[in-house]
Amino acid sequence: MPDDLDALKQDTLRALEAAADPRAWDAVRVGTLGKSGRLTALLKELGRAAPEERRARGAALNALRDELGAAIEQRGRAIEAEALQARLLAERVDVTLPVAPEPSGLIHPLSRTVEEMVAIFGAMGFTVAEGPDIETDWHNFSALNTPAHHPARTDHDTFYLPPLDGEGPASRMLRTQTSGVQIRTMLSVPPPIRIIVPGRTYRADHDATHSPMFHQCEGLVVGPASGAQAITLGHLKGTVIEFLRAFFAMPSLPVRFRASYFPFTEPSMEIDIGWDRRTGEIGGGSDWLEVLGSGMVHPRVLANCGLDPRAWQGFAFGMGVERLCMLKHGIPDLRSLYESDLRWLRHYGSSPLSPVVLHEGI
Ligand code: DAH
């Protein structure tokens, strides 16, 4: 190799060795093989050389270009790998550190109550079903054995929507109860069914214990009407007692079943828990407080959903989320739940970092 080429080679290799980062490396690359690089300049000069010199020098220059090209590429890869290694070391994350607590975000007690309900019923094999807030008259009332002019409708005065073209009068409304999701579920999935339905409901009411928008949690279990898998009133009682005792974290909470009436269940029962009216203490005293409506699904409701009441039977229940939340936390006025008062929220809110887990008790 001619001396000048050898000098260029040694220079370039030394500079490559010294290049410690991608910028220095790129300077060597451009300074050698770039448009006005040293090797490029020699290649350009070749044209002016005498023909017999051109051949020998051309071969030497090409060999040098291949050699330096390979050396530059190799050094480039090494620098990239070193840079990655350095970044990995510098940006090391200790995944064993606890999550930094978020000081300002808290779970609203109503959301927490729904989470608790979902956790307790979830452990009993229930899944969550949902339905629309804007419901048809048929799902909210008629299919639930509450035809037009049924007196039970008067208790559920709500917000009606103007009819869509081609519909009958006032056929859509803000749902007054989550019970319509019973209908939607029975129409869309075959039994056996085991669902709970937390969700918003609406009625034209507003005072210390009523809000025009509130929440309910519905339950529905449908199974065979006979045989070992038959669903009976005994299952309804066991399920509800289990739920209430877990929710209030009181293994011996007194629970009473009282005959009542709902259009969509037969027989129907209201469910009370023991409490002290004077002090508000749950589970104490000798008074009773109503917390749930329930019953065996009315055969007509099953038939409305295309289920043969001789083959299928089940139970349903419904409860007010606000009511259970207020009882559990001793919240006196329902309206405070919706006022977004930060001092109130800080007092009653719970940490998002302590999710509901059953084994620690609710
Ligand atoms: N939907 C009823 C209400 O809003 C509550 C209820 C009672 C639901 C009995 C049920 C039930 O599923 O079986 O007052």
PDB file of N, CA, C and O in Angstrom, residues 182-218:
ATOM      1  N   GLN A 182     -83.145  -6.926  34.299  1.00  0.00           N
ATOM      2  CA  GLN A 182     -83.580  -8.336  34.403  1.00  0.00           C
ATOM      3  C   GLN A 182     -84.122  -8.788  33.058  1.00  0.00           C
ATOM      4  O   GLN A 182     -83.778  -9.862  32.550  1.00  0.00           O
ATOM      5  N   ILE A 183     -85.010  -7.938  32.501  1.00  0.00           N
ATOM      6  CA  ILE A 183     -85.661  -8.274  31.231  1.00  0.00           C
ATOM      7  C   ILE A 183     -84.618  -8.381  30.115  1.00  0.00           C
ATOM      8  O   ILE A 183     -84.570  -9.363  29.364  1.00  0.00           O
ATOM      9  N   ARG A 184     -83.771  -7.344  30.028  1.00  0.00           N
ATOM     10  CA  ARG A 184     -82.755  -7.326  28.968  1.00  0.00           C
ATOM     11  C   ARG A 184     -81.862  -8.564  29.048  1.00  0.00           C
ATOM     12  O   ARG A 184     -81.480  -9.142  28.041  1.00  0.00           O
ATOM     13  N   THR A 185     -81.527  -8.975  30.268  1.00  0.00           N
ATOM     14  CA  THR A 185     -80.633 -10.122  30.425  1.00  0.00           C
ATOM     15  C   THR A 185     -81.332 -11.425  30.041  1.00  0.00           C
ATOM     16  O   THR A 185     -80.790 -12.236  29.287  1.00  0.00           O
ATOM     17  N   MET A 186     -82.572 -11.595  30.543  1.00  0.00           N
ATOM     18  CA  MET A 186     -83.284 -12.852  30.234  1.00  0.00           C
ATOM     19  C   MET A 186     -83.566 -12.980  28.741  1.00  0.00           C
ATOM     20  O   MET A 186     -83.636 -14.075  28.213  1.00  0.00           O
ATOM     21  N   LEU A 187     -83.702 -11.819  28.065  1.00  0.00           N
ATOM     22  CA  LEU A 187     -83.938 -11.875  26.620  1.00  0.00           C
ATOM     23  C   LEU A 187     -82.664 -12.171  25.841  1.00  0.00           C
ATOM     24  O   LEU A 187     -82.716 -12.603  24.700  1.00  0.00           O
ATOM     25  N   SER A 188     -81.507 -11.898  26.451  1.00  0.00           N
ATOM     26  CA  SER A 188     -80.288 -12.029  25.640  1.00  0.00           C
ATOM     27  C   SER A 188     -79.385 -13.197  26.025  1.00  0.00           C
ATOM     28  O   SER A 188     -78.579 -13.628  25.212  1.00  0.00           O
ATOM     29  N   VAL A 189     -79.493 -13.724  27.240  1.00  0.00           N
ATOM     30  CA  VAL A 189     -78.668 -14.895  27.563  1.00  0.00           C
ATOM     31  C   VAL A 189     -79.545 -16.011  28.132  1.00  0.00           C
ATOM     32  O   VAL A 189     -80.488 -15.736  28.881  1.00  0.00           O
ATOM     33  N   PRO A 190     -79.247 -17.243  27.790  1.00  0.00           N
ATOM     34  CA  PRO A 190     -80.061 -18.344  28.313  1.00  0.00           C
ATOM     35  C   PRO A 190     -79.720 -18.603  29.781  1.00  0.00           C
ATOM     36  O   PRO A 190     -78.585 -18.364  30.202  1.00  0.00           O
ATOM     37  N   PRO A 191     -80.674 -19.069  30.584  1.00  0.00           N
ATOM     38  CA  PRO A 191     -80.357 -19.435  31.972  1.00  0.00           C
ATOM     39  C   PRO A 191     -79.400 -20.623  31.977  1.00  0.00           C
ATOM     40  O   PRO A 191     -79.336 -21.333  30.977  1.00  0.00           O
ATOM     41  N   PRO A 192     -78.680 -20.910  33.043  1.00  0.00           N
ATOM     42  CA  PRO A 192     -78.785 -20.224  34.332  1.00  0.00           C
ATOM     43  C   PRO A 192     -78.188 -18.803  34.301  1.00  0.00           C
ATOM     44  O   PRO A 192     -77.210 -18.557  33.613  1.00  0.00           O
ATOM     45  N   ILE A 193     -78.822 -17.916  35.095  1.00  0.00           N
ATOM     46  CA  ILE A 193     -78.407 -16.511  35.152  1.00  0.00           C
ATOM     47  C   ILE A 193     -78.084 -16.168  36.603  1.00  0.00           C
ATOM     48  O   ILE A 193     -78.798 -16.589  37.523  1.00  0.00           O
ATOM     49  N   ARG A 194     -77.020 -15.413  36.787  1.00  0.00           N
ATOM     50  CA  ARG A 194     -76.666 -14.959  38.136  1.00  0.00           C
ATOM     51  C   ARG A 194     -75.994 -13.591  37.994  1.00  0.00           C
ATOM     52  O   ARG A 194     -74.790 -13.511  37.782  1.00  0.00           O
ATOM     53  N   ILE A 195     -76.785 -12.525  38.048  1.00  0.00           N
ATOM     54  CA  ILE A 195     -76.226 -11.184  37.788  1.00  0.00           C
ATOM     55  C   ILE A 195     -76.554 -10.202  38.904  1.00  0.00           C
ATOM     56  O   ILE A 195     -77.546 -10.352  39.617  1.00  0.00           O
ATOM     57  N   ILE A 196     -75.704  -9.200  39.035  1.00  0.00           N
ATOM     58  CA  ILE A 196     -76.107  -8.004  39.765  1.00  0.00           C
ATOM     59  C   ILE A 196     -75.977  -6.833  38.804  1.00  0.00           C
ATOM     60  O   ILE A 196     -75.176  -6.860  37.868  1.00  0.00           O
ATOM     61  N   VAL A 197     -76.801  -5.819  39.057  1.00  0.00           N
ATOM     62  CA  VAL A 197     -76.916  -4.689  38.134  1.00  0.00           C
ATOM     63  C   VAL A 197     -76.810  -3.384  38.915  1.00  0.00           C
ATOM     64  O   VAL A 197     -77.812  -2.862  39.387  1.00  0.00           O
ATOM     65  N   PRO A 198     -75.600  -2.878  39.118  1.00  0.00           N
ATOM     66  CA  PRO A 198     -75.514  -1.558  39.742  1.00  0.00           C
ATOM     67  C   PRO A 198     -75.750  -0.494  38.670  1.00  0.00           C
ATOM     68  O   PRO A 198     -75.337  -0.691  37.527  1.00  0.00           O
ATOM     69  N   GLY A 199     -76.421   0.609  39.023  1.00  0.00           N
ATOM     70  CA  GLY A 199     -76.610   1.638  37.993  1.00  0.00           C
ATOM     71  C   GLY A 199     -77.441   2.809  38.468  1.00  0.00           C
ATOM     72  O   GLY A 199     -78.042   2.781  39.545  1.00  0.00           O
ATOM     73  N   ARG A 200     -77.447   3.859  37.632  1.00  0.00           N
ATOM     74  CA  ARG A 200     -78.197   5.078  37.952  1.00  0.00           C
ATOM     75  C   ARG A 200     -79.681   4.884  37.666  1.00  0.00           C
ATOM     76  O   ARG A 200     -80.054   4.237  36.686  1.00  0.00           O
ATOM     77  N   THR A 201     -80.513   5.466  38.527  1.00  0.00           N
ATOM     78  CA  THR A 201     -81.962   5.428  38.341  1.00  0.00           C
ATOM     79  C   THR A 201     -82.503   6.828  38.643  1.00  0.00           C
ATOM     80  O   THR A 201     -81.804   7.643  39.251  1.00  0.00           O
ATOM     81  N   TYR A 202     -83.743   7.082  38.235  1.00  0.00           N
ATOM     82  CA  TYR A 202     -84.274   8.457  38.299  1.00  0.00           C
ATOM     83  C   TYR A 202     -85.718   8.462  38.762  1.00  0.00           C
ATOM     84  O   TYR A 202     -86.512   7.608  38.360  1.00  0.00           O
ATOM     85  N   ARG A 203     -86.044   9.437  39.608  1.00  0.00           N
ATOM     86  CA  ARG A 203     -87.454   9.662  39.938  1.00  0.00           C
ATOM     87  C   ARG A 203     -87.645  11.141  40.232  1.00  0.00           C
ATOM     88  O   ARG A 203     -86.703  11.820  40.660  1.00  0.00           O
ATOM     89  N   ALA A 204     -88.871  11.630  40.033  1.00  0.00           N
ATOM     90  CA  ALA A 204     -89.139  13.053  40.248  1.00  0.00           C
ATOM     91  C   ALA A 204     -89.344  13.320  41.742  1.00  0.00           C
ATOM     92  O   ALA A 204     -90.453  13.534  42.212  1.00  0.00           O
ATOM     93  N   ASP A 205     -88.267  13.282  42.509  1.00  0.00           N
ATOM     94  CA  ASP A 205     -88.289  13.424  43.976  1.00  0.00           C
ATOM     95  C   ASP A 205     -87.081  14.230  44.401  1.00  0.00           C
ATOM     96  O   ASP A 205     -86.003  14.039  43.836  1.00  0.00           O
ATOM     97  N   HIS A 206     -87.224  15.074  45.398  1.00  0.00           N
ATOM     98  CA  HIS A 206     -86.021  15.765  45.888  1.00  0.00           C
ATOM     99  C   HIS A 206     -86.215  16.241  47.322  1.00  0.00           C
ATOM    100  O   HIS A 206     -86.932  17.204  47.571  1.00  0.00           O
ATOM    101  N   ASP A 207     -85.602  15.566  48.273  1.00  0.00           N
ATOM    102  CA  ASP A 207     -85.585  16.035  49.665  1.00  0.00           C
ATOM    103  C   ASP A 207     -84.398  15.379  50.366  1.00  0.00           C
ATOM    104  O   ASP A 207     -83.510  14.838  49.695  1.00  0.00           O
ATOM    105  N   ALA A 208     -84.380  15.420  51.710  1.00  0.00           N
ATOM    106  CA  ALA A 208     -83.187  14.958  52.435  1.00  0.00           C
ATOM    107  C   ALA A 208     -82.904  13.476  52.212  1.00  0.00           C
ATOM    108  O   ALA A 208     -81.774  13.014  52.392  1.00  0.00           O
ATOM    109  N   THR A 209     -83.920  12.713  51.840  1.00  0.00           N
ATOM    110  CA  THR A 209     -83.673  11.282  51.642  1.00  0.00           C
ATOM    111  C   THR A 209     -83.937  10.835  50.199  1.00  0.00           C
ATOM    112  O   THR A 209     -83.826   9.664  49.891  1.00  0.00           O
ATOM    113  N   HIS A 210     -84.318  11.777  49.317  1.00  0.00           N
ATOM    114  CA  HIS A 210     -84.547  11.419  47.907  1.00  0.00           C
ATOM    115  C   HIS A 210     -83.832  12.390  46.993  1.00  0.00           C
ATOM    116  O   HIS A 210     -83.809  13.587  47.242  1.00  0.00           O
ATOM    117  N   SER A 211     -83.283  11.839  45.916  1.00  0.00           N
ATOM    118  CA  SER A 211     -82.636  12.683  44.919  1.00  0.00           C
ATOM    119  C   SER A 211     -83.214  12.279  43.565  1.00  0.00           C
ATOM    120  O   SER A 211     -83.547  11.113  43.360  1.00  0.00           O
ATOM    121  N   PRO A 212     -83.345  13.234  42.626  1.00  0.00           N
ATOM    122  CA  PRO A 212     -83.926  12.864  41.321  1.00  0.00           C
ATOM    123  C   PRO A 212     -83.083  11.819  40.598  1.00  0.00           C
ATOM    124  O   PRO A 212     -83.577  11.084  39.766  1.00  0.00           O
ATOM    125  N   MET A 213     -81.797  11.782  40.899  1.00  0.00           N
ATOM    126  CA  MET A 213     -80.937  10.735  40.344  1.00  0.00           C
ATOM    127  C   MET A 213     -80.356   9.988  41.533  1.00  0.00           C
ATOM    128  O   MET A 213     -79.893  10.615  42.482  1.00  0.00           O
ATOM    129  N   PHE A 214     -80.449   8.693  41.504  1.00  0.00           N
ATOM    130  CA  PHE A 214     -79.876   7.898  42.590  1.00  0.00           C
ATOM    131  C   PHE A 214     -79.394   6.579  42.008  1.00  0.00           C
ATOM    132  O   PHE A 214     -79.397   6.408  40.786  1.00  0.00           O
ATOM    133  N   HIS A 215     -78.941   5.676  42.838  1.00  0.00           N
ATOM    134  CA  HIS A 215     -78.398   4.420  42.326  1.00  0.00           C
ATOM    135  C   HIS A 215     -79.080   3.221  42.973  1.00  0.00           C
ATOM    136  O   HIS A 215     -79.409   3.260  44.152  1.00  0.00           O
ATOM    137  N   GLN A 216     -79.257   2.201  42.166  1.00  0.00           N
ATOM    138  CA  GLN A 216     -79.763   0.945  42.713  1.00  0.00           C
ATOM    139  C   GLN A 216     -78.799  -0.179  42.349  1.00  0.00           C
ATOM    140  O   GLN A 216     -77.963  -0.028  41.455  1.00  0.00           O
ATOM    141  N   CYS A 217     -78.953  -1.268  43.063  1.00  0.00           N
ATOM    142  CA  CYS A 217     -78.251  -2.480  42.650  1.00  0.00           C
ATOM    143  C   CYS A 217     -79.276  -3.605  42.657  1.00  0.00           C
ATOM    144  O   CYS A 217     -79.900  -3.897  43.676  1.00  0.00           O
ATOM    145  N   GLU A 218     -79.474  -4.155  41.483  1.00  0.00           N
ATOM    146  CA  GLU A 218     -80.464  -5.206  41.278  1.00  0.00           C
ATOM    147  C   GLU A 218     -79.753  -6.549  41.340  1.00  0.00           C
ATOM    148  O   GLU A 218     -78.560  -6.630  41.020  1.00  0.00           O
TER     149      GLU A 218
END
